[in-house]
Short mmCIF file of C-alpha atoms in Angstrom, two decimals:
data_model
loop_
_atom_site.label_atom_id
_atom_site.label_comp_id
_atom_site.label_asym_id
_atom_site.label_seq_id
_atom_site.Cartn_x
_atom_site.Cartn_y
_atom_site.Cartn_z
CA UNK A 1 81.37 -20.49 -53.09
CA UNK A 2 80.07 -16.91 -52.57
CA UNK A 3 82.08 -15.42 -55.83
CA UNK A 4 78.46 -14.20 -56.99
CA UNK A 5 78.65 -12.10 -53.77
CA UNK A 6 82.50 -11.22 -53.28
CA UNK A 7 82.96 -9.56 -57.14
CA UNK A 8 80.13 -7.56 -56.91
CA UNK A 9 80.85 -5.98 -53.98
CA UNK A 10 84.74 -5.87 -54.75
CA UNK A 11 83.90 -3.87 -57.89
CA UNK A 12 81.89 -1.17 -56.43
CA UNK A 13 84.22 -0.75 -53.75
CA UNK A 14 87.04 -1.06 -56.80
CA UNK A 15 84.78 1.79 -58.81
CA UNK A 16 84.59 3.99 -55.87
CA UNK A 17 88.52 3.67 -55.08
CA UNK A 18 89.56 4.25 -58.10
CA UNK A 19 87.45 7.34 -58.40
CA UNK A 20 88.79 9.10 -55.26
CA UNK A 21 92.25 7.86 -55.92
CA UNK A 22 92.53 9.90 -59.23
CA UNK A 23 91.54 13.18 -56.86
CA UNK A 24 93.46 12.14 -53.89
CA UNK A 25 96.00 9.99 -55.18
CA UNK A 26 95.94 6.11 -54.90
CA UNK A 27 97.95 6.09 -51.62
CA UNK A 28 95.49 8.14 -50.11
CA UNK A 29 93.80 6.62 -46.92
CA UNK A 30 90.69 8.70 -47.50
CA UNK A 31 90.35 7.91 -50.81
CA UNK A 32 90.08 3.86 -49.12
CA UNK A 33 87.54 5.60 -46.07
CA UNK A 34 85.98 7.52 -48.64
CA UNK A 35 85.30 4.11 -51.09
CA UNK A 36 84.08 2.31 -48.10
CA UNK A 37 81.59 4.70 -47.25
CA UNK A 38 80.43 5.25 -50.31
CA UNK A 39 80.41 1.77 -51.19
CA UNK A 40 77.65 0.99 -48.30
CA UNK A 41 75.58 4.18 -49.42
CA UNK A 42 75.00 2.65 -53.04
CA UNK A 43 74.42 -1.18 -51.58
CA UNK A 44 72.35 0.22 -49.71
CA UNK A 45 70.44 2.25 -52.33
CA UNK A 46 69.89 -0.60 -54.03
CA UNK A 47 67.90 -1.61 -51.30
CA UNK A 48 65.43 1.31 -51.05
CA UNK A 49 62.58 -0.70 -52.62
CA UNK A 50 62.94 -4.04 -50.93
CA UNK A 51 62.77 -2.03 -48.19
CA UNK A 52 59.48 0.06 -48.77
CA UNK A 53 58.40 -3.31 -50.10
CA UNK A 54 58.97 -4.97 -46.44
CA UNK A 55 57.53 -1.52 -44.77
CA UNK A 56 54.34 -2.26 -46.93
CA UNK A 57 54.48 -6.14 -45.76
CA UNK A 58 54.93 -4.85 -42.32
CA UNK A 59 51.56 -2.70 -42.73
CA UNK A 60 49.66 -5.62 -44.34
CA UNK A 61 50.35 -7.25 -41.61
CA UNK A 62 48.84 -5.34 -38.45
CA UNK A 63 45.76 -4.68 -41.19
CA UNK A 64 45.46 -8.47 -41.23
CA UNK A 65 45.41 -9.39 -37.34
CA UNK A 66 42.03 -8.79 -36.59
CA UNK A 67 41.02 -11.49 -39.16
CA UNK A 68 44.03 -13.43 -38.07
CA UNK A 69 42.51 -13.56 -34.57
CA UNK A 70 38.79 -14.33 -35.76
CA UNK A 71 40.36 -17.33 -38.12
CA UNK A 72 42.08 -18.39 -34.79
CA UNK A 73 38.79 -18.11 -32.99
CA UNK A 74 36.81 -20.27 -35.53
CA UNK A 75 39.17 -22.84 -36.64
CA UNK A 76 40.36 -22.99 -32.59
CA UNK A 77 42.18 -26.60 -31.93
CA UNK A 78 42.54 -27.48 -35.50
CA UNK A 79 46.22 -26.16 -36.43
CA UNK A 80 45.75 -27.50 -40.41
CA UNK A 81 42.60 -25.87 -40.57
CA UNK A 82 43.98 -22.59 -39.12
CA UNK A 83 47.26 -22.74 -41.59
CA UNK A 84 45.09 -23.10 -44.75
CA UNK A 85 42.71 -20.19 -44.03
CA UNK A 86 46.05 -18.18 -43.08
CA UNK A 87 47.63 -19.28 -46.25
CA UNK A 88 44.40 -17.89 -48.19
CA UNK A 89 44.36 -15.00 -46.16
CA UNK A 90 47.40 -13.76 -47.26
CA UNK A 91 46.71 -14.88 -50.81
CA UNK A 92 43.79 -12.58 -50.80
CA UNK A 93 45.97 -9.86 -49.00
CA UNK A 94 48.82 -9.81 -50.94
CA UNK A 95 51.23 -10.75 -48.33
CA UNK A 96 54.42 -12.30 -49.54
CA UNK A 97 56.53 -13.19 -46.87
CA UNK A 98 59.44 -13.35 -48.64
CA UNK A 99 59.18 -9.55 -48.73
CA UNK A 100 59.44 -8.81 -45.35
CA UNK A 101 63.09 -10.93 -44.79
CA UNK A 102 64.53 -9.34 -47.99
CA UNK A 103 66.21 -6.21 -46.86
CA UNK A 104 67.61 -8.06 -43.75
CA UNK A 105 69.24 -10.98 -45.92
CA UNK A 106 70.71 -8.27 -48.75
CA UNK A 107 72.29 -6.25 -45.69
CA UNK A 108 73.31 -9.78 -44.31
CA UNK A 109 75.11 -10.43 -47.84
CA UNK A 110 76.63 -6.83 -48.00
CA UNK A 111 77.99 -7.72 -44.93
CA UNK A 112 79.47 -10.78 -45.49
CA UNK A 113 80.81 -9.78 -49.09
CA UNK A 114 82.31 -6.48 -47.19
CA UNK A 115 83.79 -8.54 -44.36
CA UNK A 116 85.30 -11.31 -46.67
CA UNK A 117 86.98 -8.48 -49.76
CA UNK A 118 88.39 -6.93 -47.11
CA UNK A 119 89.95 -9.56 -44.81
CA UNK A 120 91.42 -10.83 -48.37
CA UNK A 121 93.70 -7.68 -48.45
CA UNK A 122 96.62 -9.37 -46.98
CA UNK A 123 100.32 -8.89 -47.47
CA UNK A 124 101.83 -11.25 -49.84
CA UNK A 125 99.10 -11.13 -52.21
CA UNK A 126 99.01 -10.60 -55.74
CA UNK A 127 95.66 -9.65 -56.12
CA UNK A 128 91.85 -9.74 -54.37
CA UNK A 129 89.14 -10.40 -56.75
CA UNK A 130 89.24 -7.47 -59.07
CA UNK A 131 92.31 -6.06 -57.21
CA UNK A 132 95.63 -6.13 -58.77
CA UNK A 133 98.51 -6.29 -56.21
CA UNK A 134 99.30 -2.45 -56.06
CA UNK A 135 96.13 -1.75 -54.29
CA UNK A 136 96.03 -4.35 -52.26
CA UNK A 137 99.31 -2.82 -51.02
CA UNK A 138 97.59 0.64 -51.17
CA UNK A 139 95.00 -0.83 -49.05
CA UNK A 140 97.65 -2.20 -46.64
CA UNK A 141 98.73 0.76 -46.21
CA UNK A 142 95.71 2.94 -45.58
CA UNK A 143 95.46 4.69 -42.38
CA UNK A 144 92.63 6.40 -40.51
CA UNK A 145 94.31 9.17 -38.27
CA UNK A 146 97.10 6.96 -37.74
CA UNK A 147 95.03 3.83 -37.34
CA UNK A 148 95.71 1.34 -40.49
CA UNK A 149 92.80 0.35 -41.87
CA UNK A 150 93.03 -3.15 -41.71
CA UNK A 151 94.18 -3.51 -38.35
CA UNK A 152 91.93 -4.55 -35.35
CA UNK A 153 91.91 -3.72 -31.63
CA UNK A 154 93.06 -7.35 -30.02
CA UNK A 155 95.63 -7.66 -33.01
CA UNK A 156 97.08 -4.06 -32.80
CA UNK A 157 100.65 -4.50 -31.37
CA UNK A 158 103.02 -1.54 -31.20
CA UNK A 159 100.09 0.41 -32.99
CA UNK A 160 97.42 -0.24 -29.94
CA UNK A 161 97.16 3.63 -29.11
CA UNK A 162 97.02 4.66 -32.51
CA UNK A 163 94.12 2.52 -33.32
CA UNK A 164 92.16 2.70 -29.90
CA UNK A 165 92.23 6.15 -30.90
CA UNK A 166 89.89 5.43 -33.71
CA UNK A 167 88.70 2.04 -32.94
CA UNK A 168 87.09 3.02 -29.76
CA UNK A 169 85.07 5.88 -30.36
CA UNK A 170 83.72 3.98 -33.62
CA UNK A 171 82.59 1.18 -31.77
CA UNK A 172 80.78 3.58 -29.44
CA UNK A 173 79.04 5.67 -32.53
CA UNK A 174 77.99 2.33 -33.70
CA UNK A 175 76.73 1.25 -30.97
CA UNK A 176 74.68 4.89 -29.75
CA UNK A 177 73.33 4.65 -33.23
CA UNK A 178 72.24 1.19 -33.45
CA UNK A 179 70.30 1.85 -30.35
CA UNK A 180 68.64 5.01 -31.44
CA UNK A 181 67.83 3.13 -34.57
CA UNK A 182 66.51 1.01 -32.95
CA UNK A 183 64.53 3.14 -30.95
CA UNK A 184 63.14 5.10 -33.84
CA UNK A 185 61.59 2.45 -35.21
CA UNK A 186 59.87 0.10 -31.94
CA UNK A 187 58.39 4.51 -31.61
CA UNK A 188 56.41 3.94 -35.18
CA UNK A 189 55.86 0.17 -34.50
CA UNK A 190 51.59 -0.91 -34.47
CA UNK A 191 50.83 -2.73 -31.57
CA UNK A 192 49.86 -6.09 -32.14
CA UNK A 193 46.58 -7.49 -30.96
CA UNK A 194 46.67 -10.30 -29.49
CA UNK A 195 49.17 -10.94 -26.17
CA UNK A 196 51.13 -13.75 -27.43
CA UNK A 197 52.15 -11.27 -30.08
CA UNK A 198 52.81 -8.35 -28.26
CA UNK A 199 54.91 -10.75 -26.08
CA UNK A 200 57.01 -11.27 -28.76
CA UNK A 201 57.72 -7.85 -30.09
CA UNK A 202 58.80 -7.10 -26.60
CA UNK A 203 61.39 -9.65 -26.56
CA UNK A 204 62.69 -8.79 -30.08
CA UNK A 205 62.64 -4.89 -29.43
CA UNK A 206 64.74 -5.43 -26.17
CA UNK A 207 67.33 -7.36 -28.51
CA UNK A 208 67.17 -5.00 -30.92
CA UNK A 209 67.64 -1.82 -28.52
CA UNK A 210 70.09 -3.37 -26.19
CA UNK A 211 71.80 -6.84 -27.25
CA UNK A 212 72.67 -5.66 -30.63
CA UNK A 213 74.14 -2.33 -29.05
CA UNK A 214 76.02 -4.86 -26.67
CA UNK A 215 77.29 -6.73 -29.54
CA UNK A 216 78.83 -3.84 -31.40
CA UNK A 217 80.64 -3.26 -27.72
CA UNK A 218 81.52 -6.73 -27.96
CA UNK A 219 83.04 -7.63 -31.23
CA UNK A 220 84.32 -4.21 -32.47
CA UNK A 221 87.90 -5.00 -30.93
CA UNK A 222 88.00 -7.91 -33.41
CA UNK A 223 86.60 -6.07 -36.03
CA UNK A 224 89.48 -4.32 -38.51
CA UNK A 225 88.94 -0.60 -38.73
CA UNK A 226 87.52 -0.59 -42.54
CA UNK A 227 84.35 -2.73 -40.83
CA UNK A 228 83.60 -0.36 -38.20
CA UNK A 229 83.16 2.36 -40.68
CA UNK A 230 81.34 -0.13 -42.37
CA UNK A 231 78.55 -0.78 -39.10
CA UNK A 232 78.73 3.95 -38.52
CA UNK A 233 77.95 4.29 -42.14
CA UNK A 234 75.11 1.26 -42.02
CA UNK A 235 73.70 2.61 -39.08
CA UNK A 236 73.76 6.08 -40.19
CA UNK A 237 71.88 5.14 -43.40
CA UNK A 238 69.35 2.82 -41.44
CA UNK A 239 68.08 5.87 -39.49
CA UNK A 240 68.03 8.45 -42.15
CA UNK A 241 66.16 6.37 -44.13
CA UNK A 242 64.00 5.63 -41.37
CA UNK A 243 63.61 9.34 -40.46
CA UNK A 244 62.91 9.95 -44.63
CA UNK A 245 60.57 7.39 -45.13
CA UNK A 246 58.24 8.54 -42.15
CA UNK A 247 58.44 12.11 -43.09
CA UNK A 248 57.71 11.86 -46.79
CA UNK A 249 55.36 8.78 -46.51
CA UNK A 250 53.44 8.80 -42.61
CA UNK A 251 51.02 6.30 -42.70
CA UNK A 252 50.60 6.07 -46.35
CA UNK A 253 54.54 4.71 -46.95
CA UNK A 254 52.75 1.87 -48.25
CA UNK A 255 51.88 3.55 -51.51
CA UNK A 256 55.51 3.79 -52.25
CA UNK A 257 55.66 0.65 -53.13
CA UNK A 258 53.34 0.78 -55.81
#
């Protein structure tokens, strides 16, 4: 159902395999680390303008409220009144709200694509989307310090030590850095106006700093290896970009978009 999804990303991460493989050899485990890594960076580079495209929506936004608030004011106890002069508000603005959800549902299909290729590598078969069956055994075989790449902390067997060894301290790297990605970006957040809002963005920057932190904690022993370099190398990424964006752009990232 999600082919449109799974051969993509199973052909970059092919691509970038294959690449390392010819310098490393093809039974190389960090040619596999290498593709995985590699494979997020250009996903996500992809994603550069969506994403200054959603930090422009973001700004339009806060520039908006204090018209938001005086339609709110004016058109107070009539709700349809209040959507349509919202509606043309944005109109005249140039707010798309489609923008601002884009980069979160092309990570959320990266992910998903990512998570699915790689749970297909599984002994037996003959091949995994553009996989023939020799890598899919190379794959198999891949190890990380020890640690095959495929195998997860709850499922690890005889191999437990080996792959706490690496399991553990990438669940913990993911988790440090999704906080302090977090963090970075609730520190260049504008404050919304009104109360109700600023409610809100309290409650989603406490998820975002602590729950999804937690939940790295909390599903990274289910997780196989391969996706936990997979959430380091996404979170990584994240707060470069972050840390790019706000250097080169400041307050006028907006134009970036243009």
């Amino acid at each position: 159902m999600l082919d449109f999804i799974y051969y993509p990303v199973s052909a970059v991460l092919w691509l970038w395999h294959t690449a390392f493989a010819a310098i490393l050899g093809s039974g190389s485990g960090l040619a596999w680390v290498l593709a995985i890594v590699l494979l997020v960076m250009t996903l996500r580079a992809l994603l550069i303008r969506p994403f200054l495209a959603q930090l422009k929506f973001s700004r339009a936004l806060a520039e908006m409220q204090p018209k938001v608030q005086e339609i709110k004011r004016k058109h107070a106890g009539d709700r349809e009144q209040q959507a349509l002069a919202l509606q043309e508000l944005q109109k005249e603005s140039g707010v798309n709200v489609l923008t601002g959800f884009l980069p979160m549902i092309g990570q959320a299909l990266v992910f998903i694509g990512l998570y699915h290729v790689l749970r297909s590598f599984q002994p037996g078969h003959t091949e995994n989307y553009v996989f023939n069956a020799a890598q899919v055994q190379s794959f198999l075989d891949a190890k990380l310090f020890g640690a095959p790449l495929n195998a997860t902390l709850t499922a690890a067997g005889s191999s437990f030590t080996a792959v706490a060894a690496v399991a553990i301290p990438l669940m913990l790297i993911a988790a440090v850095a999704t906080h302090f990605t977090a963090r970075a970006a609730v520190a260049r957040q504008t404050p919304p106006a009104d109360a109700a809002g600023a409610s809100q963005v309290r409650l989603m920057n406490t998820v975002s700093q602590w729950v999804f932190p937690a939940g790295a904690l909390l599903f990274g022993p289910v997780m196989p290896i391969a996706i936990l370099l997979y959430f380091v190398t996404q979170n990584a990424w994240t707060f470069a970009q972050q840390h790019l964006v706000a250097t080169r752009y400041g307050q006028g990232a907006t134009k970036g978009t243009d």
